[in-house]
XYZ file of C-alpha atoms in Angstrom:
731
model
C 29.395 -4.307 -8.227
C 31.147 -1.486 -6.376
C 28.441 0.897 -7.550
C 25.825 -1.316 -5.901
C 27.672 -1.723 -2.605
C 29.057 1.784 -2.179
C 25.557 3.139 -1.500
C 25.085 0.915 1.574
C 26.109 1.072 5.214
C 28.033 -1.857 6.702
C 24.976 -3.791 7.933
C 23.092 -3.269 4.687
C 26.157 -4.383 2.726
C 26.431 -7.552 4.822
C 22.780 -8.378 4.093
C 23.305 -7.905 0.359
C 26.490 -9.992 0.156
C 25.103 -12.853 2.287
C 23.444 -14.574 -0.657
C 23.676 -18.244 0.318
C 21.496 -20.042 2.840
C 18.636 -18.729 4.993
C 18.897 -15.109 6.137
C 16.731 -13.020 8.440
C 17.153 -9.270 8.089
C 15.595 -7.552 11.091
C 14.942 -4.122 9.620
C 13.911 -1.435 12.071
C 11.566 1.314 10.909
C 13.186 3.618 8.342
C 16.369 1.549 8.173
C 16.379 1.107 4.388
C 14.928 -2.392 4.012
C 13.687 -1.733 0.471
C 17.171 -0.606 -0.469
C 18.566 -3.854 0.916
C 16.007 -5.977 -0.942
C 16.504 -4.269 -4.297
C 20.284 -4.120 -4.049
C 20.382 -7.783 -3.020
C 18.344 -8.784 -6.068
C 20.500 -6.665 -8.349
C 23.665 -8.078 -6.724
C 22.565 -11.682 -7.299
C 21.914 -10.964 -10.978
C 25.077 -8.863 -11.396
C 27.176 -11.677 -9.902
C 25.460 -14.144 -12.276
C 24.263 -16.308 -9.425
C 20.838 -16.514 -11.054
C 18.906 -15.308 -14.070
C 16.131 -12.769 -13.392
C 13.405 -15.395 -13.924
C 15.079 -17.701 -11.363
C 14.328 -15.273 -8.520
C 11.053 -14.877 -6.659
C 10.440 -11.696 -4.645
C 7.136 -11.289 -2.830
C 5.633 -8.476 -0.825
C 2.169 -7.377 0.301
C 1.135 -4.449 -1.889
C 1.115 -3.779 -5.619
C 2.646 -0.434 -4.751
C 5.577 -2.105 -3.003
C 6.101 -4.595 -5.815
C 6.032 -1.820 -8.422
C 8.558 0.264 -6.497
C 10.831 -2.756 -6.147
C 10.774 -3.422 -9.909
C 11.554 0.197 -10.751
C 14.505 0.332 -8.367
C 15.997 -2.943 -9.612
C 15.724 -1.861 -13.232
C 17.358 1.445 -12.297
C 20.249 -0.381 -10.642
C 20.792 -2.901 -13.446
C 19.944 -0.690 -16.403
C 17.825 -3.262 -18.237
C 14.280 -4.627 -18.269
C 13.396 -7.271 -15.654
C 9.788 -7.921 -16.685
C 10.443 -11.672 -16.602
C 11.433 -11.539 -12.942
C 8.823 -12.774 -10.480
C 8.326 -9.638 -8.383
C 4.777 -9.409 -7.074
C 2.402 -9.617 -4.137
C 1.649 -13.004 -2.601
C -1.829 -13.000 -4.134
C -0.605 -11.982 -7.588
C 2.021 -14.721 -7.550
C -0.561 -17.325 -6.556
C -2.983 -16.120 -9.234
C -0.228 -16.476 -11.837
C 0.768 -19.877 -10.465
C -2.832 -21.136 -10.567
C -3.284 -19.861 -14.129
C -0.538 -22.337 -15.004
C -1.418 -25.236 -12.711
C -5.139 -25.074 -11.827
C -5.996 -28.056 -14.039
C -4.318 -30.270 -11.415
C -7.237 -29.499 -9.094
C -9.891 -29.679 -11.825
C -10.200 -25.927 -12.317
C -9.968 -24.158 -15.684
C -7.054 -21.760 -16.069
C -9.569 -19.027 -16.991
C -11.014 -19.012 -13.475
C -12.619 -15.889 -12.004
C -11.272 -14.131 -8.909
C -13.933 -12.800 -6.547
C -13.129 -9.648 -4.625
C -14.453 -9.118 -1.106
C -17.712 -7.526 -2.271
C -18.375 -10.418 -4.661
C -17.642 -12.947 -1.907
C -20.014 -11.176 0.443
C -22.791 -11.245 -2.163
C -22.263 -14.956 -2.697
C -22.363 -15.598 1.061
C -25.614 -13.635 1.215
C -27.131 -15.919 -1.422
C -25.936 -18.986 0.475
C -27.536 -17.713 3.680
C -30.787 -17.160 1.809
C -30.710 -20.599 0.154
C -30.144 -22.302 3.514
C -32.669 -20.182 5.374
C -30.009 -19.076 7.832
C -31.062 -15.824 9.427
C -30.444 -13.784 12.537
C -28.206 -10.945 13.610
C -25.308 -13.291 14.394
C -25.306 -14.710 10.854
C -24.535 -11.571 8.871
C -22.663 -11.967 5.556
C -19.711 -10.065 7.060
C -19.424 -12.231 10.182
C -19.832 -15.510 8.289
C -17.322 -14.464 5.621
C -14.793 -13.498 8.332
C -15.177 -16.928 9.910
C -14.716 -18.707 6.589
C -11.782 -16.471 5.642
C -10.070 -17.220 8.946
C -10.519 -20.948 8.351
C -9.129 -20.725 4.818
C -6.085 -18.808 6.028
C -5.433 -21.748 8.354
C -5.723 -23.995 5.261
C -8.985 -25.557 6.430
C -11.295 -27.098 3.845
C -15.062 -26.906 4.317
C -14.998 -30.604 5.259
C -12.391 -30.120 7.965
C -14.157 -27.054 9.338
C -17.421 -29.037 9.540
C -15.717 -31.946 11.302
C -14.318 -29.618 13.981
C -17.400 -27.404 14.308
C -18.107 -26.727 17.964
C -21.568 -25.459 18.819
C -24.586 -24.224 16.907
C -22.881 -21.170 15.356
C -19.973 -23.121 13.877
C -22.305 -25.865 12.647
C -24.446 -23.364 10.745
C -21.358 -21.610 9.359
C -20.092 -25.024 8.229
C -23.270 -25.461 6.171
C -22.762 -22.048 4.586
C -19.066 -22.819 4.007
C -19.920 -26.064 2.193
C -22.522 -24.421 -0.060
C -20.225 -21.427 -0.666
C -17.440 -23.744 -1.862
C -19.891 -25.595 -4.080
C -21.019 -22.352 -5.716
C -17.424 -21.200 -6.178
C -16.531 -24.415 -7.963
C -19.682 -24.301 -10.094
C -18.680 -20.787 -11.152
C -15.028 -21.764 -11.702
C -14.129 -19.033 -9.218
C -11.644 -18.462 -6.418
C -11.948 -15.905 -3.655
C -8.927 -14.001 -2.321
C -8.172 -16.581 0.352
C -8.377 -19.408 -2.193
C -5.526 -17.915 -4.197
C -3.178 -18.651 -1.319
C -4.872 -21.720 0.110
C -5.451 -23.561 -3.163
C -1.884 -22.849 -4.290
C -0.459 -24.311 -1.074
C -2.759 -27.334 -1.162
C -1.881 -27.982 -4.805
C 1.849 -27.818 -4.095
C 1.540 -30.123 -1.094
C -0.653 -32.638 -2.931
C 1.358 -32.926 -6.152
C 5.018 -33.824 -5.662
C 5.892 -33.348 -9.320
C 4.442 -29.821 -9.424
C 6.138 -28.875 -6.141
C 9.551 -30.169 -7.219
C 9.272 -28.376 -10.554
C 8.630 -25.045 -8.804
C 11.373 -25.659 -6.255
C 13.811 -26.008 -9.169
C 12.400 -22.912 -10.865
C 13.555 -20.493 -8.147
C 17.163 -20.403 -6.967
C 16.507 -17.479 -4.623
C 13.432 -16.340 -2.718
C 13.146 -12.922 -1.072
C 10.253 -11.896 1.169
C 9.385 -8.374 2.275
C 7.351 -7.605 5.435
C 7.797 -11.169 6.687
C 6.275 -10.277 10.045
C 2.889 -9.938 8.316
C 2.767 -13.430 6.804
C -0.066 -15.726 7.834
C -0.186 -19.516 8.016
C -1.002 -19.942 4.320
C 1.792 -17.610 3.175
C 4.214 -19.387 5.489
C 3.132 -22.714 3.964
C 3.626 -21.351 0.447
C 7.198 -20.272 1.158
C 8.070 -23.575 2.845
C 6.762 -25.440 -0.213
C 8.785 -23.324 -2.671
C 12.171 -23.111 -0.928
C 14.715 -25.280 -2.717
C 17.291 -27.640 -1.197
C 19.868 -24.856 -0.832
C 17.471 -22.944 1.454
C 18.307 -19.668 -0.289
C 15.528 -17.691 1.339
C 15.979 -14.162 2.638
C 13.190 -12.610 4.692
C 13.125 -8.970 5.701
C 10.865 -7.676 8.429
C 10.391 -6.169 11.849
C 8.306 -7.885 14.517
C 7.698 -4.457 16.066
C 5.683 -3.597 12.955
C 3.469 -6.700 12.938
C 0.004 -5.102 12.952
C -2.240 -7.481 11.027
C -2.960 -10.203 13.577
C -6.666 -9.463 13.218
C -6.550 -10.763 9.649
C -4.392 -13.798 10.329
C -0.792 -12.522 10.378
C 1.296 -14.691 12.691
C 4.136 -12.875 14.438
C 5.658 -16.230 15.399
C 6.716 -16.708 11.762
C 9.443 -14.081 12.122
C 10.193 -14.819 15.774
C 10.758 -18.529 14.964
C 12.593 -18.115 11.649
C 15.872 -19.465 13.046
C 14.084 -22.592 14.286
C 12.350 -23.140 10.945
C 15.601 -22.730 9.019
C 18.496 -24.079 11.137
C 21.773 -22.306 10.525
C 20.037 -19.105 9.485
C 22.048 -15.912 9.796
C 20.509 -12.820 11.405
C 21.489 -9.250 10.474
C 19.952 -6.239 12.221
C 19.431 -2.896 10.512
C 19.219 -0.305 13.292
C 20.345 2.939 11.677
C 17.268 5.003 10.884
C 17.283 7.355 7.875
C 13.832 8.840 8.372
C 13.049 10.244 11.811
C 14.644 12.491 14.410
C 16.233 10.915 17.481
C 13.439 12.341 19.656
C 10.796 10.511 17.627
C 12.844 7.300 17.702
C 13.368 7.537 21.464
C 9.660 8.053 22.070
C 8.647 5.162 19.789
C 11.304 2.890 21.298
C 10.189 3.724 24.833
C 6.658 2.600 23.972
C 7.529 -0.579 22.078
C 9.990 -1.853 24.682
C 6.969 -2.649 26.866
C 6.162 -5.544 24.515
C 7.448 -9.017 25.336
C 7.130 -10.671 21.894
C 10.016 -8.966 20.140
C 13.711 -9.093 19.288
C 15.745 -6.409 20.993
C 16.993 -3.594 18.799
C 18.082 0.010 19.258
C 17.171 2.494 16.553
C 19.532 5.406 16.096
C 20.061 8.184 13.615
C 22.740 10.669 12.682
C 20.057 13.367 12.936
C 20.280 14.233 16.621
C 17.601 16.049 18.576
C 14.448 17.238 16.895
C 11.241 18.802 18.186
C 9.616 17.332 21.262
C 6.542 15.166 20.808
C 3.439 17.342 21.162
C 0.654 15.747 23.206
C -2.532 17.790 22.861
C -5.427 17.055 25.238
C -8.654 18.690 24.081
C -12.265 18.816 25.217
C -14.108 17.014 22.401
C -13.609 15.307 19.058
C -14.805 18.509 17.388
C -12.165 20.492 19.277
C -9.609 17.873 18.266
C -10.419 18.393 14.579
C -10.340 22.196 14.914
C -7.020 22.157 16.775
C -5.319 19.708 14.388
C -6.451 21.559 11.258
C -5.333 24.876 12.774
C -1.865 23.400 13.372
C -1.795 22.146 9.797
C -2.654 25.613 8.488
C 0.145 27.100 10.606
C 2.656 24.542 9.381
C 1.484 24.752 5.786
C 3.473 27.951 5.409
C 6.608 25.965 5.983
C 5.740 22.852 4.012
C 3.471 21.221 1.473
C 0.180 19.603 2.451
C 1.337 16.321 0.910
C 3.976 16.119 3.641
C 1.304 16.005 6.361
C -0.988 13.173 7.427
C -3.779 12.654 9.944
C -3.854 9.101 11.266
C -6.630 7.474 13.272
C -7.492 4.054 14.666
C -10.898 3.634 12.983
C -12.339 4.931 9.696
C -15.279 6.563 11.477
C -12.934 9.147 13.020
C -12.384 10.826 9.654
C -15.826 12.484 9.616
C -15.089 15.387 11.997
C -11.814 16.143 10.212
C -13.520 16.126 6.814
C -16.133 18.620 8.015
C -13.448 21.089 9.081
C -11.361 20.528 5.947
C -14.331 21.230 3.691
C -15.193 24.311 5.713
C -11.618 25.597 5.417
C -11.439 24.611 1.733
C -8.314 22.505 2.280
C -7.660 19.834 -0.389
C -7.373 16.324 1.027
C -7.494 12.657 0.078
C -8.717 9.732 2.144
C -6.983 6.385 1.789
C -9.325 3.582 2.714
C -12.576 4.903 1.282
C -14.439 3.404 -1.659
C -11.881 2.200 -4.171
C -12.252 3.195 -7.810
C -12.691 -0.449 -8.721
C -15.509 -0.858 -6.179
C -17.766 1.779 -7.773
C -20.972 0.358 -9.214
C -20.406 1.304 -12.833
C -16.875 -0.109 -12.742
C -18.097 -3.315 -11.095
C -20.670 -3.590 -13.901
C -18.170 -3.358 -16.764
C -15.819 -5.728 -14.900
C -18.697 -8.206 -14.581
C -19.127 -8.153 -18.370
C -15.422 -8.882 -18.793
C -15.528 -11.658 -16.198
C -18.457 -13.367 -17.906
C -16.713 -13.060 -21.268
C -13.621 -14.699 -19.790
C -15.492 -17.334 -17.774
C -19.043 -18.221 -18.860
C -19.558 -20.112 -15.582
C -19.185 -16.996 -13.411
C -22.574 -16.947 -11.678
C -21.965 -13.707 -9.753
C -21.103 -11.823 -12.943
C -24.119 -13.251 -14.770
C -26.532 -12.213 -12.013
C -25.048 -8.730 -11.808
C -25.425 -7.830 -15.496
C -28.219 -9.986 -16.878
C -30.637 -7.101 -16.433
C -28.251 -4.142 -16.727
C -28.847 -2.378 -18.987
C -32.487 -3.407 -18.582
C -33.637 -6.272 -20.819
C -37.255 -6.628 -19.655
C -36.410 -9.777 -17.725
C -38.627 -10.171 -14.695
C -37.678 -11.776 -11.396
C -39.944 -14.740 -12.079
C -38.190 -15.527 -15.365
C -34.770 -15.361 -13.694
C -35.931 -17.626 -10.870
C -37.190 -20.165 -13.413
C -33.900 -19.915 -15.304
C -32.021 -20.598 -12.049
C -34.291 -23.561 -11.273
C -33.639 -25.019 -14.732
C -29.865 -24.556 -14.295
C -29.950 -26.277 -10.903
C -32.044 -29.194 -12.204
C -29.835 -29.805 -15.233
C -26.472 -29.030 -13.606
C -25.785 -26.311 -16.153
C -24.385 -22.851 -15.558
C -26.723 -19.866 -15.800
C -25.023 -18.855 -19.056
C -25.579 -22.312 -20.539
C -29.191 -22.196 -19.411
C -29.642 -18.772 -21.033
C -28.190 -20.154 -24.270
C -30.966 -22.775 -24.220
C -33.692 -20.401 -23.023
C -35.916 -21.076 -26.054
C -36.268 -24.701 -24.884
C -37.349 -23.856 -21.323
C -41.106 -24.096 -21.351
C -41.633 -22.380 -18.013
C -40.220 -19.115 -19.355
C -42.274 -16.787 -21.534
C -41.316 -16.188 -25.152
C -40.289 -12.564 -24.579
C -37.921 -13.528 -21.763
C -36.645 -16.476 -23.805
C -35.699 -14.102 -26.591
C -33.979 -11.674 -24.222
C -31.940 -14.416 -22.527
C -30.958 -15.991 -25.832
C -29.783 -12.665 -27.272
C -27.794 -11.925 -24.122
C -25.994 -15.279 -24.315
C -25.244 -14.787 -28.020
C -23.874 -11.296 -27.308
C -21.509 -12.597 -24.598
C -20.392 -15.459 -26.852
C -19.627 -12.886 -29.556
C -17.557 -10.840 -27.109
C -15.674 -14.024 -26.218
C -14.643 -14.424 -29.853
C -13.679 -10.735 -30.004
C -11.488 -11.116 -26.906
C -9.227 -13.519 -28.796
C -8.271 -10.881 -31.368
C -9.042 -7.419 -29.962
C -6.862 -5.512 -27.476
C -8.541 -5.128 -24.084
C -9.378 -1.445 -24.479
C -11.010 -2.085 -27.871
C -12.981 -4.964 -26.392
C -14.237 -2.692 -23.619
C -15.286 -0.059 -26.138
C -17.225 -2.678 -28.086
C -18.987 -3.943 -24.957
C -19.961 -0.391 -23.993
C -21.274 0.378 -27.483
C -23.246 -2.830 -28.028
C -24.797 -2.904 -24.547
C -25.596 0.804 -24.441
C -23.990 0.923 -21.007
C -23.098 4.626 -21.005
C -26.566 5.701 -22.095
C -28.083 3.458 -19.420
C -25.987 5.191 -16.752
C -27.217 8.623 -17.860
C -30.836 7.454 -18.114
C -30.638 5.829 -14.685
C -29.535 9.057 -12.981
C -29.006 12.188 -15.110
C -27.352 13.972 -12.173
C -24.574 11.439 -11.546
C -24.644 9.687 -14.916
C -22.067 11.887 -16.620
C -19.598 11.405 -13.780
C -20.122 7.647 -14.005
C -19.482 7.729 -17.750
C -16.236 9.571 -17.026
C -15.299 6.745 -14.642
C -15.944 4.220 -17.422
C -13.667 6.281 -19.702
C -10.980 6.227 -17.000
C -11.357 2.461 -16.767
C -10.822 2.189 -20.530
C -7.693 4.322 -20.188
C -6.402 1.941 -17.497
C -6.954 -0.956 -19.923
C -5.028 0.871 -22.635
C -2.145 1.480 -20.249
C -2.159 -2.197 -19.231
C -2.063 -3.296 -22.874
C 0.993 -1.167 -23.628
C 2.970 -1.874 -20.424
C 2.263 -5.516 -19.554
C 4.367 -8.183 -21.283
C 1.368 -10.550 -21.416
C -1.707 -8.272 -21.730
C -4.414 -10.941 -21.798
C -7.943 -10.428 -20.538
C -7.387 -12.908 -17.702
C -4.234 -11.118 -16.555
C -5.984 -7.743 -16.694
C -8.863 -9.037 -14.576
C -6.435 -10.551 -12.072
C -4.530 -7.284 -11.716
C -7.566 -5.053 -11.132
C -9.214 -7.556 -8.793
C -6.096 -7.561 -6.602
C -5.889 -3.773 -6.661
C -6.079 -1.986 -3.302
C -7.052 1.570 -2.485
C -3.554 2.285 -1.183
C -2.218 1.677 -4.696
C -4.067 4.854 -5.718
C -2.196 7.009 -3.209
C -0.648 9.951 -5.022
C 2.442 11.432 -3.386
C 2.694 14.090 -6.084
C -0.683 15.692 -5.335
C -0.418 18.525 -2.826
C -3.248 17.291 -0.641
C -3.531 16.520 3.032
C -3.792 12.759 3.560
C -6.180 11.082 5.996
C -5.961 7.361 6.684
C -6.099 4.691 9.354
C -2.879 3.681 11.042
C -3.029 0.295 9.303
C -3.020 1.980 5.892
C -0.009 4.139 6.801
C 2.359 1.167 6.758
C 5.218 1.806 4.349
C 4.610 5.564 4.020
C 6.376 8.554 5.571
C 5.620 12.253 6.093
C 7.315 15.295 7.592
C 4.378 15.985 9.930
C 2.315 13.185 11.452
C -0.784 13.671 13.617
C -1.961 10.545 15.452
C -5.428 11.249 16.825
C -7.843 9.637 19.249
C -5.274 8.360 21.739
C -7.845 7.323 24.321
C -8.292 4.063 26.169
C -11.057 2.078 24.553
C -10.318 3.624 21.160
C -6.539 3.357 20.954
C -5.908 0.846 22.347
C -9.294 -0.696 21.580
C -11.241 -1.884 24.609
C -11.138 -5.511 23.492
C -7.357 -5.500 23.951
C -7.499 -4.718 27.671
C -7.851 -8.345 28.764
C -5.800 -9.909 25.964
C -2.015 -9.315 26.269
C -1.284 -10.299 22.652
C -3.888 -7.841 21.322
C -2.596 -5.073 23.586
C 0.911 -5.681 22.231
C -0.413 -5.401 18.677
C -2.124 -2.110 19.532
C 1.197 -0.873 20.900
C 2.945 -1.953 17.693
C 0.342 0.023 15.765
C 1.293 3.192 17.639
C 4.961 2.409 16.996
C 4.270 2.108 13.262
C 2.329 5.378 13.244
C 4.976 7.272 15.202
C 7.821 6.102 12.967
C 6.029 7.419 9.864
C 7.128 10.898 11.015
C 10.314 12.447 9.683
C 10.357 15.722 11.628
C 7.286 16.400 13.766
C 5.019 14.011 15.669
C 1.806 15.163 17.337
C -0.496 12.994 19.462
C -4.027 14.045 20.436
C -6.734 12.841 22.806
C -10.231 14.150 23.476
C -11.998 14.087 26.830
C -15.420 13.791 25.191
C -15.994 11.515 22.197
C -19.365 10.155 21.259
C -19.049 6.517 20.225
C -20.674 3.237 21.126
C -23.220 5.128 23.198
C -20.547 6.485 25.554
C -19.027 9.890 25.960
C -16.252 10.303 28.526
C -12.792 9.268 27.367
C -9.559 8.524 29.197
C -6.130 9.386 27.725
C -4.429 6.295 26.326
C -2.223 4.265 28.622
C 0.394 4.400 25.863
C 0.923 8.099 26.556
C 2.289 7.219 29.984
C 4.969 5.072 28.332
C 6.607 8.050 26.616
C 9.292 9.674 28.812
C 8.020 13.076 30.079
C 11.207 14.840 28.988
C 10.353 14.010 25.357
C 6.879 15.569 25.577
C 5.489 19.050 25.252
C 1.970 18.839 26.643
C -0.853 21.169 25.637
C -3.983 20.868 27.757
C -7.149 22.603 26.614
C -9.651 20.583 28.637
C -12.011 22.033 31.208
C -11.909 18.675 33.002
C -8.731 16.787 33.893
C -8.384 13.019 33.565
C -4.692 12.482 34.203
C -2.137 10.300 32.488
C 0.631 12.208 34.257
C 1.270 15.592 35.918
C -0.988 18.138 34.224
C -1.324 21.855 34.693
C -4.040 24.172 33.521
C -3.193 26.634 30.711
C -2.696 29.299 33.405
C -0.165 27.090 35.186
C -2.291 26.145 38.201
C -2.564 22.514 39.276
C -6.002 21.179 38.327
C -8.321 19.922 41.068
C -10.539 16.865 40.803
C -14.224 17.503 40.350
C -16.430 17.154 43.432
C -18.352 13.889 43.791
C -21.818 14.168 42.292
C -23.329 11.460 44.532
C -24.040 11.457 48.291
C -21.377 9.940 50.552
C -21.935 6.335 51.619
C -23.909 5.295 48.525
C -21.622 3.213 46.379
C -23.420 0.445 44.537
C -27.094 1.315 44.187
C -28.180 4.927 44.051
C -31.175 6.313 45.825
C -32.864 7.213 42.552
C -32.673 3.557 41.478
C -30.090 4.130 38.770
C -27.140 1.742 39.000
C -23.582 2.000 37.794
C -23.300 2.095 33.965
C -20.529 1.462 31.426
C -18.950 4.787 30.575
C -19.162 6.206 34.117
C -15.991 7.951 35.291
C -15.376 6.873 38.880
C -12.968 7.646 41.743
C -11.326 4.926 43.870
C -9.462 5.695 47.113
C -6.376 3.714 46.053
C -6.441 3.463 42.259
C -7.641 6.982 41.489
C -9.821 7.772 38.500
C -11.087 5.126 36.093
C -13.732 4.360 33.487
C -16.352 1.633 33.957
C -16.125 -0.828 31.086
C -18.588 -3.509 32.132
C -21.326 -4.005 34.754
C -22.708 -7.386 35.857
C -25.465 -7.999 38.414
C -26.985 -5.399 40.738
C -27.155 -4.382 44.381
C -24.708 -6.246 46.623
C -23.921 -8.696 43.804
C -22.838 -6.004 41.356
C -19.423 -6.644 39.746
C -17.517 -4.109 37.703
C -14.701 -4.023 35.175
C -12.998 -0.655 35.658
C -10.028 0.650 33.713
C -7.888 2.913 35.909
C -5.412 5.384 34.443
C -2.816 4.459 37.072
C -2.944 0.648 37.102
C -5.033 -0.445 34.124
C -8.088 -2.785 34.193
C -9.396 -4.116 37.523
C -12.326 -6.381 38.419
C -14.165 -5.097 41.488
C -17.166 -5.901 43.662
C -19.072 -2.628 43.831
C -20.112 -3.139 47.476
C -16.509 -3.158 48.688
C -14.860 -0.936 46.084
C -16.552 2.218 47.417
C -16.434 3.988 44.102
C -17.667 7.532 43.696
C -19.133 8.532 40.348
C -17.483 11.707 39.087
C -19.143 11.884 35.712
C -21.770 9.941 33.825
């Protein structure tokens, strides 16, 4: 016990020893929250307050769950494979494997990843004849996902549909759910939603699981959504032994349903809850902490905390203002090359707000022959050849999986024409059978030609044979047999000789992953393997040991840390995004995102902004309003622009005060120019009182013209062009 506690500071020790009743640990960035979680789990077991399998610990990433397991085993010195340490989705998948029959689902259900869900939505849109730019598979799936995260059924969504768009989405939602059930499949959101609904609907199941866990621990509680909150409420036992660890200042997933009120209202949800704050930072310099704290204190929805460190001082925050996004990439990469002499590439990261920003950096990195990795690109498990072999495994596991059947029925090619497949689908729909069942009976379907009948029948017999093999063969051997009997590798080479060999290598890597799973997982079944790889995220593939420069979005950087951090694109409209200007809660989340990015840095933090960035049809950019929130004495500013758009006092490289550009329009013409060209979004304008700003929106014309203008000094303003007397500085 002393060995466990001696490694902790006083606040961490208090959080570990406070085992009984509800506890909220407010863990500031870099304050050792993972250490607290793992030591608390080990302490509970060491003190014999619970057996390992009587504890549930949930987090958000496989990477985080794996790290937690390793640390606990290191502290205790024995295997804890029976402990429930996993992501929310993995826990729910495991729970549903045990309890799905209560909602008339087989325990061998399929889990659809996002790409599979999108394909199914696309088929639903086609079946219903729903078309138009507003009904894209992505937009409809987002709407349905949002509803599911609020625990809405298709029926409830339809009953509350408001307007034409929602009514059409409700039709798609209903058909989508019908197809999921027919395929015995759940999508990602169902794993949470169906688990919560099952627990709430079946008292005996809920009480059994309440008794199962004596202690519940939750990491990153600020990122929980309504469904995850409902899951935890349903599982907490009568002793209310729930400990949640989080930081509302790092709540950055509101756009996908995370509800910051869950952590802010924890004491109301669990009366008598104790609150312990972890404020000592073990990661960053005091300068970085002071800068990040100065920004985040402008948020209202937060609990007050003061981060401090024993590492005083540190380099000032570099704010580099450059001419264009190309100049930004050149300047950042040059700084990385300079700093590379003093540190490894793996200790440096380039962060950006949107994935599209990576392109200019990649061009320079390739030109300079600098090794790098991008987190957030196409995941290994999303590559076509991997999706194909996974589809075979899914159909072997669950013959009703329609998406898997459609994907592989003609790959490798089996001389099955589109007409034959359409007639097979029609027969399945008429008889209420699955596509696999229909294929098994293909020789009785008179509308299908004899050649196609034979091909379908052989395919069904092959899959049925693999099903029998799966009951005796290890997963890797089963995969090898599928590859051999289908001729999958040869088909990949024949399909594209140039890329085929690389795709075969990917299949080999997939087989190696299956072998590793078989030897390391305590229950290496096919269903468990499919669940694990379906819930895999690209961040889980991040390799800290590779000496490569890392590029990723700020959202993906959560939980990581580097010596040198470059946060790029700090311009209004990009970071923060323009949509946040009129929505205080979204602006606060954008500010939290900068806070998260800044506190990834151990030693050096660099922020960049470009004056010219081509995006959304615009060009001129304004330095982010967040830059003004950092105290000037913490900043070393480098200005390489030929044009000055101020966020504070700026001097030219030669030390002379910059002068504003001369107006490019005649005096006295403010709202409708003599050449007939009106004010446009993207224009940089000058106002007598508010100074320089960027036009965001234009409505009407002539004397009725109204403008939304974002000013560097005061933020967004709504103006009537006739009276505002704006002068256009730049188009």
